[in-house]
Amino acid sequence: MNFLYRRIVIAVVGVVAAAYVFSVVVVTGKDLGVSDELYATVRDDYMRPHLMQSWGLFAKGIVNSDKTIVMRAQVQTPEGNVVTTGWVDIGEYEWQGILHNPTPARTARTTYKIAGDMQIAVRKVPTVVVPAISKDLLSDRPLSSGDYLKTLLDQPQLNSTSRSSVAAFVNLDNVATRLTTLYAYRFWNQPVVAVQWSVVISPVPRFGDRDTGAREVPTTVAASGWRKAPLFDAATISAWTTS
Amino acid sequence: MSTRTEDLSSSTPPSGPTTPPSALDDRATAGPGGGPLAALRRRRQAHVPLRHRIREAGGILRFLEVWVSGERHGRYGFATIRIGLGAVLTGYLIVNLADAPRVWGPGSAWMGNLRQDNLYGWPFNLAQKAAESSIGFSLWYLATLACGIALILGWRTRILIPVLYVLFTGLISLNPVVTDNGDLTCRLLLLYLAFADASGVWSLDARRRARARPSSNPTIARYLKVLGEIGTIVHNFVLVVVVINLCLIYWTAGLLKLQEPLWREGTAVYYPLAIRLYQPWPALSQFAWGTDFGVHLVTYGSLTIQLLFPILILSRYTRWLALMAAIGLHLGIAVLMGLASFSGFMALMDAILISSTSYLWLEGKVLVAAKKVRAAVLPGGPEQQDPEQQDPEQQGAVADRAGPARKPAQDKVSVGKDGSGE
C-alpha cells in the first residue's frame, strides 16, 4: 500500500478505536465520576445494546441474602375437583439442581433474580399500591394482576416517578404470576386454576456470626393474593412438564 | 508531502540501522535451519529492549507505525480465544440442552414484557420468531451449537463469527433474566474476533490458506495484498482495544469494589459464597470461609490484583503474576459458585496477554507429548525414539510437522515489553 494511504488508514482506524475506547471508559465509569448526562448520551446513542458493558458484579450492593419465591397453586384433579396444594419453595427446588453440579443449567437461578428484582421494585412503589398486591384476582373475566394494578396508576396522588415505579412492579408481578403458573405445571402436572406467591428475602448470617449460623428473620417483601392462572399454549406447558 | 512508497513487510525502516530479526519481524527466523522452538531460542538470545527498538525504528511514531502495519501481533492469543470461546460456548449449550426450551425456547413465554423490552433489532429478533415453535427453536439452537464447534476448528471464520454473533445474541436476547456478564463477554469477544485475524494459526482456515495457490491475476493479487494490509492494521488495533478493555474491566471492577464497605473491611468474599444458590458444594464453601485470615486474604488479594492489573501487565514478570491471580480468581468463582460459563468466558479474555513465545513453547510441549503417546500406541514405528532425547531443533521440526498451518514466521513472538499483549 502506498505510504500515504497507509498512514491515512492507520489514522482512521486509530480514531475509531480511540472513540470506542473512550465510550467504553464512559459506560464503565458510570459510578466513578462520569456525569450522568454524558453517560446517558454515550450509552443510548452509541453503545446500546451491542457494545454496552457494566462490570460492577459482586461490587456494588454485594449480594448478601437468599432470595426466593414460595408458591402454591389451585390445580384441577383428573376427577374435576380443584384442590389447593401446599407451599413450595422454588429457590430450594432450584438449589437441588445446583447442588453437586459443576455446571448448573441457566434456569437454576431464575427465581433468585426475579425475587431480587421484585425486592427492589417493591421498595420503590408508593405504599398506597402495596395492599393491592395481596388481593385475590380470581374473576372469570381476563383480569390479570397487572391490569388491576394499572388501574392504580390513575390515582391522582401518584406523581410521574411513582407511576413508573408502579409500572415496573406491574411488569414483575405479571412475570412472577406467569413463572409460578408454569412451575405449578411442572410440580403437579395438572391443569392450573390459580397461583399464589410470596417473595421472601433471608439475609445470610453476618461475617462474625457465620460459625453460629445466626440469621436475621426472613422478610416477605411481597405476597400476592390468588391470581388466576394465565393461559399458555401446549408447547410452553410441554417445555415445563417434559424437560 | 512526499508520497514515497515502501514495503513495510521488509521490516527495515527507511532510516536507522537494520532492525534485528527478533525485534520487528520474525520472518527471518523461519529459515531452513530450525523449527519454531529453535526460532524462539534464537529470538530470546537476540532480545532487543524496547527503547533500542524505538531508536532503531527512527522514533516512537515510526516505531508505532511499523508495529501497527508491519505484521499481525497476538495471533496465537486470538487463536486461543477463538478456540476457548468455541469450547466454552459449545459446552454451555450442551449443558443447557435439556433445559433450553424452558430457558430460551417456547417455554420461556413466561417473560412476556421483559422479552419485548430487548433492544436488538433485525436480524437478532428473528430468534423470537424461531422460539415460538419447538422446531424453529431447535434449529436455531443446533445452528448455534454447530457454529460453536466450527469456531473451535477455525472453519471459515470470516463468515462464521458474524453468523455466530447473530445466533448467540439472538438466543440470549430471548431470556434477559438469566443472562450474565459471561454472555456479555462472549458477545464482546465475538465482536472483537470478527475484526481480528482469529484463524491465522491453529485453524482449518490457516491450513487452507497455506495450501492455496496465489492468484495469477496481478490486479486481484494487488487488491488482496492491500486488503491484507488494511486487515493487519485493523487486527493490531483490535489487539490494543482488547487489552485496554481488559484493563478497564479489572480496574473499574476494583474501583467499584473499593467503594463498598464490605470490601474495605475484607469480608466481601464471604457473602456471595454464603448464598444458597451460589453453593454447589456447601462443604467447600464453608471451608473457604472457614478462617478469618483466608477470607481477608482472598478479599484484599482480589481487590489488589484488580486495581493493579493495568500496571502489572506492563512487565513480563509481573504479567504472569496478574494472569495467575486472575485465572485463579475465575477458577474459584467457577468451582465455588457454580458459575462455570461466566468464569470461562471471562478468563478467556486474559489469554490475549500471554505471549506467542509462551504459546509456541506450550505447543511444542503438546506436540512432543502427543508424539510420545503415538509412539506408545504404535510401537515399532519411526517415532519410537524418546522425544526428550532429541535436540530442540528436532523438536522444532516435530512442531513444524503439525501441518502447514503452523507458520511462526508470520507471527511476532518475542516482544513482550510493549504492553500490548506481545
XYZ file of C-alpha atoms in Angstrom:
665
model
C 0.000 0.000 0.000
C 1.135 3.476 -0.713
C 2.968 5.193 2.144
C 0.394 7.999 2.393
C -2.617 5.723 2.115
C -1.221 3.506 4.817
C -0.927 6.420 7.195
C -4.464 7.534 6.353
C -5.777 4.046 7.111
C -3.846 3.979 10.383
C -5.243 7.377 11.334
C -8.833 6.444 10.512
C -8.717 3.102 12.307
C -6.887 4.721 15.219
C -9.536 7.406 15.600
C -12.342 4.822 15.528
C -10.504 2.687 18.105
C -9.859 5.708 20.326
C -13.520 6.771 20.123
C -14.585 3.275 21.054
C -12.200 3.101 23.996
C -13.444 6.494 25.181
C -17.030 5.207 25.017
C -16.088 2.109 26.999
C -14.435 4.300 29.633
C -17.606 6.371 29.896
C -20.066 3.484 30.213
C -17.912 1.516 32.629
C -17.190 4.594 34.705
C -20.789 5.479 35.493
C -20.235 5.283 39.246
C -16.701 6.565 39.098
C -17.299 10.205 38.360
C -18.648 10.214 34.795
C -21.506 12.683 34.519
C -24.995 11.247 34.161
C -25.615 13.259 31.025
C -22.503 12.041 29.231
C -23.137 8.501 30.362
C -26.725 8.533 29.091
C -25.705 10.044 25.747
C -22.924 7.563 25.088
C -24.962 4.609 26.308
C -28.113 5.393 24.344
C -26.594 6.818 21.177
C -23.524 4.662 20.668
C -23.191 1.649 22.932
C -26.584 0.076 23.420
C -27.257 -2.749 23.020
C -24.289 -4.454 21.381
C -21.360 -2.643 22.956
C -22.824 -1.903 26.365
C -20.676 -3.026 29.280
C -21.003 -2.968 33.050
C -18.575 -4.596 35.460
C -19.962 -3.865 38.891
C -20.551 -7.547 39.573
C -20.043 -8.504 43.230
C -19.067 -4.882 43.844
C -21.998 -2.508 44.120
C -24.528 -3.681 46.697
C -22.871 -7.022 47.142
C -25.355 -9.875 47.313
C -25.879 -10.954 50.911
C -29.305 -12.586 51.046
C -31.055 -15.710 49.947
C -33.942 -14.591 47.785
C -36.724 -16.906 46.805
C -40.328 -17.197 45.745
C -42.576 -19.563 47.621
C -45.781 -20.563 45.890
C -48.848 -22.699 45.992
C -51.490 -23.430 43.412
C -55.045 -24.498 42.841
C -54.941 -27.394 40.416
C -57.637 -29.422 38.799
C -57.543 -33.138 39.510
C -58.492 -35.709 36.829
C -61.841 -36.038 38.619
C -62.522 -32.377 38.017
C -62.035 -31.213 41.603
C -59.980 -28.141 42.363
C -57.511 -28.720 45.173
C -55.089 -26.349 46.839
C -51.519 -27.561 47.031
C -49.064 -26.960 49.853
C -46.466 -24.196 49.760
C -43.297 -24.925 47.806
C -40.009 -23.006 47.997
C -38.912 -22.652 44.375
C -35.452 -21.486 45.463
C -34.973 -24.742 47.337
C -36.101 -26.661 44.249
C -33.660 -24.732 42.049
C -30.868 -25.321 44.531
C -31.364 -29.062 44.157
C -30.391 -28.593 40.509
C -27.237 -26.747 41.547
C -26.139 -28.983 44.419
C -23.054 -31.030 43.495
C -23.395 -29.922 39.897
C -20.270 -28.229 38.470
C -22.192 -26.800 35.527
C -25.716 -25.876 36.616
C -28.258 -25.001 33.934
C -29.233 -21.424 33.275
C -32.664 -21.909 34.816
C -31.033 -22.578 38.150
C -31.126 -19.022 39.458
C -34.167 -17.633 37.672
C -36.241 -17.258 40.806
C -33.348 -15.689 42.681
C -33.132 -12.967 40.054
C -36.871 -12.361 39.809
C -37.125 -12.198 43.597
C -34.212 -9.751 43.708
C -35.815 -7.518 41.081
C -39.101 -7.738 42.940
C -37.418 -6.676 46.194
C -36.066 -3.563 44.510
C -39.338 -2.804 42.725
C -41.428 -3.099 45.883
C -39.177 -0.634 47.688
C -39.933 1.960 45.047
C -43.699 1.645 44.774
C -45.834 4.001 46.862
C -47.360 2.418 49.951
C -50.845 3.018 48.601
C -50.252 0.349 45.971
C -48.793 -2.361 48.196
C -52.092 -3.632 49.672
C -53.380 -4.258 46.155
C -50.761 -6.919 45.631
C -52.307 -9.187 48.215
C -55.848 -9.012 46.849
C -57.278 -12.108 45.208
C -57.826 -11.795 41.476
C -59.981 -14.710 40.518
C -62.583 -13.043 38.338
C -63.729 -15.089 35.351
C -63.077 -12.234 33.037
C -59.460 -11.999 31.925
C -58.269 -9.601 34.592
C -54.627 -10.024 35.371
C -52.857 -8.669 38.389
C -51.137 -6.243 36.061
C -54.456 -4.922 34.785
C -55.620 -4.495 38.320
C -52.542 -2.649 39.407
C -52.596 -0.493 36.327
C -55.879 0.947 37.442
C -53.948 2.344 40.364
C -51.895 4.420 38.020
C -54.864 6.695 37.535
C -54.916 7.666 41.176
C -54.307 11.387 41.484
C -51.836 11.103 44.361
C -49.304 9.314 42.137
C -46.713 11.509 40.511
C -44.806 10.517 37.377
C -41.990 8.835 39.322
C -44.480 6.793 41.295
C -46.268 5.802 38.115
C -43.097 4.483 36.529
C -42.313 2.569 39.724
C -45.766 1.025 39.726
C -45.435 0.165 36.043
C -42.129 -1.601 36.735
C -43.689 -3.530 39.566
C -46.696 -4.457 37.437
C -44.335 -5.937 34.909
C -42.628 -8.070 37.537
C -45.926 -9.016 39.113
C -47.024 -10.438 35.765
C -43.727 -12.263 35.357
C -43.993 -13.820 38.822
C -47.535 -14.982 38.174
C -46.630 -16.480 34.812
C -43.483 -18.126 36.140
C -45.184 -19.659 39.162
C -48.008 -20.918 36.958
C -45.504 -22.807 34.815
C -43.748 -24.106 37.916
C -47.158 -25.326 39.092
C -47.484 -27.285 35.863
C -44.001 -28.672 36.445
C -44.579 -29.636 40.087
C -48.080 -31.079 39.870
C -48.576 -31.737 36.156
C -52.276 -30.872 36.346
C -54.293 -28.033 34.841
C -53.578 -24.970 36.948
C -56.501 -22.794 38.005
C -54.763 -20.208 40.164
C -51.476 -19.464 41.874
C -50.356 -17.525 44.901
C -46.785 -16.432 45.566
C -44.615 -14.641 48.088
C -41.164 -13.131 47.692
C -39.031 -13.974 50.709
C -35.670 -12.402 51.498
C -33.438 -14.066 54.066
C -30.113 -12.353 54.823
C -27.200 -14.727 55.306
C -25.513 -14.665 58.725
C -23.168 -11.720 59.220
C -19.498 -12.488 58.860
C -18.980 -12.574 62.619
C -21.950 -14.925 63.086
C -21.082 -17.362 60.335
C -19.966 -20.080 62.728
C -23.178 -19.982 64.737
C -25.335 -19.568 61.637
C -27.462 -16.937 63.383
C -29.602 -15.260 60.738
C -31.982 -12.374 60.727
C -35.651 -13.280 60.457
C -36.643 -13.709 56.791
C -38.764 -10.919 55.369
C -41.672 -11.320 52.995
C -41.361 -8.300 50.733
C -44.350 -9.073 48.536
C -47.167 -11.565 48.965
C -49.743 -11.891 46.241
C -53.333 -12.888 46.605
C -54.670 -15.704 44.469
C -54.024 -14.991 40.806
C -55.981 -16.594 38.029
C -53.530 -18.719 36.058
C -52.611 -17.155 32.714
C -53.206 -19.267 29.639
C -50.255 -20.876 27.890
C -50.113 -22.847 24.688
C -49.341 -26.545 24.633
C -45.710 -26.042 23.523
C -44.983 -23.823 26.519
C -46.568 -26.188 29.025
C -44.855 -29.133 27.396
C -41.464 -27.474 27.796
C -42.073 -27.241 31.541
C -43.583 -30.642 32.123
C -41.260 -32.736 29.989
C -37.782 -31.143 30.188
C 4.108 15.994 1.410
C 6.121 13.367 -0.308
C 4.402 10.179 -1.253
C 7.208 7.712 -1.113
C 6.379 4.078 -1.375
C 7.947 1.483 0.795
C 7.423 -2.085 1.730
C 6.905 -2.431 5.441
C 6.903 -6.166 5.212
C 10.623 -5.964 4.853
C 10.625 -4.590 8.412
C 13.547 -2.385 7.610
C 12.812 1.212 8.486
C 13.849 3.756 5.888
C 16.030 5.491 8.407
C 18.230 4.000 11.044
C 20.162 0.793 11.095
C 18.873 -2.541 10.006
C 16.482 -3.940 12.563
C 17.411 -7.275 14.061
C 15.055 -10.034 13.045
C 13.998 -10.607 16.611
C 12.652 -7.144 17.091
C 10.327 -6.301 14.263
C 9.938 -9.308 12.106
C 10.399 -12.927 12.792
C 10.150 -13.936 9.176
C 13.846 -14.304 9.161
C 13.635 -16.879 11.907
C 11.767 -19.294 9.723
C 14.831 -20.197 7.882
C 15.530 -23.721 6.863
C 17.728 -24.303 9.882
C 15.078 -24.928 12.538
C 11.512 -25.150 13.712
C 9.603 -22.727 15.883
C 11.249 -23.726 19.153
C 14.682 -23.170 17.704
C 13.496 -19.862 16.320
C 12.246 -18.912 19.740
C 15.535 -19.783 21.314
C 17.354 -17.581 18.840
C 14.838 -14.841 19.404
C 15.287 -14.930 23.171
C 19.017 -14.737 22.725
C 18.649 -11.780 20.403
C 16.097 -9.966 22.555
C 16.287 -6.240 21.993
C 14.937 -3.871 24.651
C 12.008 -1.715 23.643
C 13.924 1.563 23.845
C 16.528 0.225 21.420
C 13.863 -0.883 19.027
C 12.252 2.540 19.122
C 15.588 4.172 18.426
C 16.312 1.765 15.605
C 12.906 2.399 14.062
C 13.624 6.112 13.936
C 11.410 7.446 16.725
C 8.321 6.423 18.582
C 5.831 7.400 15.878
C 7.706 5.487 13.249
C 8.006 2.536 15.607
C 4.256 2.596 16.262
C 3.558 2.817 12.551
C 5.695 -0.204 11.870
C 4.205 -2.016 14.842
C 0.649 -1.337 13.674
C 1.110 -2.055 9.995
C 4.069 -4.395 9.762
C 2.689 -7.716 10.900
C -0.189 -9.205 12.822
C 0.553 -9.423 16.522
C -1.011 -11.712 19.087
C -2.341 -14.222 16.587
C -1.769 -17.079 18.990
C -3.644 -15.185 21.676
C -6.578 -14.582 19.340
C -6.469 -18.203 18.202
C -6.612 -19.289 21.841
C -9.566 -17.013 22.460
C -11.273 -18.379 19.362
C -10.762 -21.997 20.373
C -11.636 -21.339 24.009
C -14.694 -19.323 23.082
C -15.924 -22.113 20.833
C -15.259 -24.697 23.529
C -16.934 -22.799 26.385
C -19.856 -21.840 24.163
C -20.318 -25.392 22.952
C -20.093 -26.742 26.496
C -22.523 -24.093 27.697
C -25.071 -25.031 25.024
C -24.684 -28.753 25.673
C -25.088 -28.315 29.432
C -28.297 -26.361 28.846
C -29.608 -28.620 26.110
C -32.250 -30.313 28.268
C -33.439 -27.038 29.788
C -33.127 -24.922 26.654
C -36.849 -24.985 25.777
C -37.603 -23.575 29.234
C -34.727 -21.080 29.240
C -34.998 -19.648 25.738
C -37.479 -21.712 23.748
C -41.262 -21.960 23.700
C -41.239 -22.492 27.470
C -39.798 -19.039 28.074
C -43.090 -17.372 27.223
C -43.448 -16.513 30.902
C -41.231 -13.488 30.400
C -43.843 -11.537 28.496
C -42.926 -7.851 28.573
C -39.394 -8.489 29.781
C -38.545 -10.058 26.452
C -40.255 -7.357 24.429
C -38.076 -4.767 26.133
C -34.938 -6.052 24.466
C -33.303 -3.593 22.128
C -31.893 -5.907 19.496
C -33.341 -5.320 16.068
C -33.159 -7.351 12.907
C -31.713 -9.997 12.444
C -31.454 -10.763 16.152
C -35.190 -10.600 16.683
C -35.626 -13.473 14.238
C -34.818 -15.616 17.267
C -38.120 -14.558 18.815
C -39.993 -15.904 15.794
C -37.942 -19.073 15.883
C -38.592 -19.564 19.605
C -42.331 -19.653 19.086
C -42.166 -23.203 17.788
C -40.216 -26.180 19.027
C -38.812 -26.919 15.587
C -37.748 -23.354 14.880
C -36.101 -23.045 18.261
C -34.332 -26.397 17.949
C -32.935 -25.366 14.574
C -31.686 -22.049 15.973
C -30.120 -23.779 18.965
C -28.465 -26.506 16.931
C -27.158 -23.967 14.415
C -25.565 -22.050 17.293
C -24.062 -25.264 18.592
C -22.708 -26.192 15.159
C -21.171 -22.740 14.759
C -19.551 -23.104 18.190
C -17.882 -26.322 17.058
C -16.834 -24.734 13.764
C -15.303 -21.875 15.757
C -13.099 -24.313 17.647
C -11.906 -25.734 14.342
C -11.439 -22.310 12.792
C -13.521 -23.075 9.752
C -14.446 -20.106 7.508
C -14.191 -17.746 10.458
C -14.674 -14.551 8.447
C -18.263 -15.600 7.773
C -18.730 -17.859 10.746
C -18.056 -15.323 13.504
C -20.685 -12.754 12.394
C -23.199 -15.553 11.908
C -22.415 -16.957 15.349
C -22.716 -13.480 16.828
C -26.234 -13.155 15.414
C -27.235 -16.644 16.540
C -25.813 -16.324 20.045
C -27.026 -12.768 20.632
C -30.468 -13.712 19.304
C -30.516 -16.681 21.652
C -29.568 -14.859 24.828
C -31.860 -11.951 23.998
C -34.714 -14.419 24.407
C -34.167 -14.501 28.152
C -32.744 -11.318 29.667
C -33.439 -12.674 33.155
C -30.847 -15.431 33.114
C -28.200 -13.622 31.115
C -24.994 -12.651 32.924
C -21.683 -10.911 32.332
C -20.279 -14.125 30.867
C -22.712 -13.785 27.966
C -21.714 -10.153 27.633
C -18.047 -11.108 27.499
C -18.779 -13.781 24.915
C -20.555 -11.264 22.707
C -17.772 -8.737 23.070
C -15.115 -11.291 22.227
C -17.053 -12.404 19.172
C -17.249 -8.792 18.041
C -13.519 -8.344 18.512
C -12.719 -11.610 16.772
C -14.817 -10.505 13.809
C -12.293 -7.730 13.152
C -9.145 -9.596 14.137
C -7.272 -12.425 12.479
C -8.752 -15.142 14.629
C -7.779 -18.014 12.398
C -4.233 -17.110 11.475
C -2.910 -20.163 13.308
C -4.284 -23.405 14.742
C -7.235 -23.474 12.354
C -8.624 -25.122 9.254
C -8.588 -21.708 7.597
C -4.851 -21.396 8.143
C -4.286 -24.825 6.649
C -6.480 -23.990 3.677
C -4.706 -20.684 3.089
C -1.307 -22.337 3.293
C -2.342 -24.783 0.584
C -3.984 -22.186 -1.640
C -2.101 -21.020 -4.707
C -1.635 -17.270 -5.107
C -3.809 -15.594 -7.692
C -2.259 -15.379 -11.127
C -4.211 -12.220 -11.905
C -1.965 -9.292 -10.820
C -4.898 -6.948 -10.217
C -6.575 -9.399 -7.893
C -3.269 -10.181 -6.207
C -2.638 -6.480 -5.586
C -6.183 -5.971 -4.364
C -5.819 -8.864 -1.940
C -2.472 -7.513 -0.747
C -3.968 -4.101 0.053
C -6.887 -5.753 1.806
C -4.434 -7.811 3.807
C -2.502 -4.711 4.837
C -5.687 -2.963 5.967
C -6.636 -6.152 7.786
C -3.290 -6.096 9.566
C -3.820 -2.541 10.761
C -7.338 -3.305 11.979
C -6.164 -6.518 13.630
C -3.452 -4.753 15.596
C -5.765 -2.004 16.733
C -8.264 -4.640 17.873
C -5.478 -6.223 19.898
C -4.815 -2.907 21.605
C -8.534 -2.372 22.223
C -8.933 -5.842 23.754
C -6.044 -5.239 26.143
C -7.384 -1.814 27.134
C -10.870 -3.231 27.576
C -9.479 -5.993 29.766
C -7.642 -3.482 31.916
C -10.800 -1.365 32.184
C -12.808 -4.375 33.298
C -10.463 -5.187 36.153
C -9.734 -1.618 37.078
C -13.340 -0.377 37.182
C -14.427 -3.544 38.992
C -11.674 -2.876 41.531
C -12.594 0.778 41.961
C -16.277 -0.057 42.377
C -15.399 -2.644 44.995
C -13.306 -0.081 46.797
C -16.451 1.991 47.332
C -18.147 -0.850 49.190
C -17.635 -1.099 52.970
C -17.658 -4.914 52.900
C -14.703 -4.949 50.503
C -12.832 -2.401 52.564
C -13.490 -4.468 55.701
C -12.066 -7.510 53.950
C -15.141 -9.715 54.332
C -16.921 -9.244 50.988
C -15.934 -12.595 49.524
C -17.817 -14.408 52.274
C -21.292 -13.096 51.430
C -21.823 -14.440 47.890
C -20.321 -17.747 48.988
C -22.856 -17.989 51.807
C -25.844 -17.673 49.471
C -27.614 -20.966 48.928
C -27.933 -20.670 45.156
C -24.200 -19.978 44.824
C -23.251 -23.071 46.793
C -22.908 -26.108 44.564
C -20.536 -27.595 47.136
C -21.661 -26.354 50.574
C -18.832 -28.090 52.437
C -16.278 -26.500 50.144
C -17.846 -23.064 50.582
C -17.810 -23.446 54.350
C -14.189 -24.496 54.178
C -13.408 -21.451 52.014
C -14.834 -19.002 54.522
C -13.670 -21.050 57.496
C -10.917 -18.752 58.702
C -10.894 -15.001 59.075
C -7.409 -14.862 57.587
C -8.435 -16.773 54.457
C -11.438 -14.526 53.804
C -9.402 -11.351 54.351
C -6.600 -12.652 52.152
C -8.868 -13.511 49.235
C -10.899 -10.322 49.577
C -7.921 -7.973 49.721
C -5.997 -10.088 47.215
C -8.812 -9.858 44.639
C -9.110 -6.147 45.225
C -5.377 -5.572 44.899
C -4.992 -7.610 41.733
C -7.933 -5.876 40.067
C -6.721 -2.407 40.968
C -3.131 -3.079 39.956
C -3.900 -5.193 36.892
C -3.152 -2.467 34.302
C 0.233 -1.850 35.903
C 1.129 -5.474 36.492
C 0.738 -6.423 32.845
C 3.358 -3.921 31.734
C 6.240 -6.170 32.755
C 6.546 -9.712 31.513
C 7.366 -10.928 35.041
C 4.508 -9.270 36.905
C 2.204 -10.066 33.999
C 2.411 -13.732 34.914
C 1.524 -12.881 38.487
C -1.506 -10.905 37.320
C -2.568 -13.661 34.940
C -2.220 -16.414 37.504
C -4.160 -14.392 40.068
C -6.903 -13.513 37.583
C -7.236 -17.084 36.364
C -7.222 -18.319 39.962
C -9.993 -15.851 40.743
C -12.095 -17.095 37.828
C -11.396 -20.700 38.708
C -12.524 -20.052 42.271
C -15.744 -18.443 41.046
C -16.357 -21.351 38.655
C -15.894 -24.060 41.268
C -17.148 -22.441 44.448
C -20.091 -20.554 42.971
C -21.071 -22.830 40.101
C -20.606 -20.093 37.509
C -18.549 -22.079 35.050
C -19.554 -20.417 31.798
C -19.224 -16.936 33.274
C -15.736 -17.686 34.556
C -14.752 -19.444 31.358
C -15.692 -16.517 29.151
C -14.036 -14.020 31.480
C -10.804 -15.981 31.782
C -10.572 -16.293 28.008
C -10.066 -12.594 27.626
C -6.905 -12.900 29.718
C -5.477 -15.257 27.100
C -4.564 -12.293 24.920
C -1.906 -11.286 27.441
C 0.065 -14.488 27.081
C 2.900 -14.021 24.631
C 3.216 -16.010 21.433
C 6.516 -17.261 22.795
C 4.680 -18.990 25.590
C 2.047 -20.353 23.245
C 4.702 -21.791 20.960
C 6.535 -23.278 23.920
C 3.279 -24.875 25.021
C 2.565 -26.095 21.509
C 5.983 -27.703 21.356
C 5.363 -29.473 24.655
C 1.965 -30.695 23.499
C 3.356 -31.983 20.218
C 6.194 -33.773 21.971
C 3.719 -35.317 24.405
C 1.493 -36.320 21.508
C 4.456 -37.919 19.825
C 5.176 -39.886 22.997
C 1.605 -41.093 23.074
C 1.746 -42.040 19.393
C 4.951 -43.919 19.981
C 3.377 -45.764 22.899
C 0.239 -46.619 20.953
C 2.054 -47.569 17.740
C 5.207 -49.358 18.872
C 7.926 -50.094 16.350
C 7.345 -47.006 14.265
C 9.942 -44.399 13.447
C 8.655 -42.235 16.296
C 9.741 -44.662 18.979
C 12.709 -42.542 19.846
C 12.305 -40.710 23.136
C 11.437 -37.130 22.256
C 13.304 -35.868 25.324
C 16.464 -37.217 23.756
C 16.033 -35.122 20.662
C 17.692 -31.795 20.385
C 15.482 -28.734 20.313
C 15.990 -28.252 16.598
C 14.454 -31.644 16.011
C 11.663 -30.833 18.417
C 11.004 -27.751 16.375
C 10.853 -29.882 13.315
C 8.282 -32.029 15.099
C 6.239 -28.940 15.698
C 6.590 -27.988 12.070
C 5.170 -31.310 11.013
C 1.929 -30.417 12.765
C 0.845 -29.048 9.443
C 1.336 -26.157 7.134
C -0.935 -24.060 9.309
C 1.939 -23.645 11.753
C 3.649 -20.628 10.343
C 5.623 -18.973 13.082
C 7.296 -16.844 10.510
C 4.187 -14.736 10.134
C 3.644 -14.076 13.776
C 5.542 -11.971 16.171
C 6.717 -13.969 19.115
C 9.265 -12.086 21.071
C 8.450 -8.567 22.003
C 6.714 -8.754 25.348
C 7.524 -5.252 26.532
C 5.196 -3.068 24.605
C 2.312 -3.574 26.956
C 0.040 -4.801 24.254
C 0.000 -8.431 24.877
C 3.021 -9.436 22.955
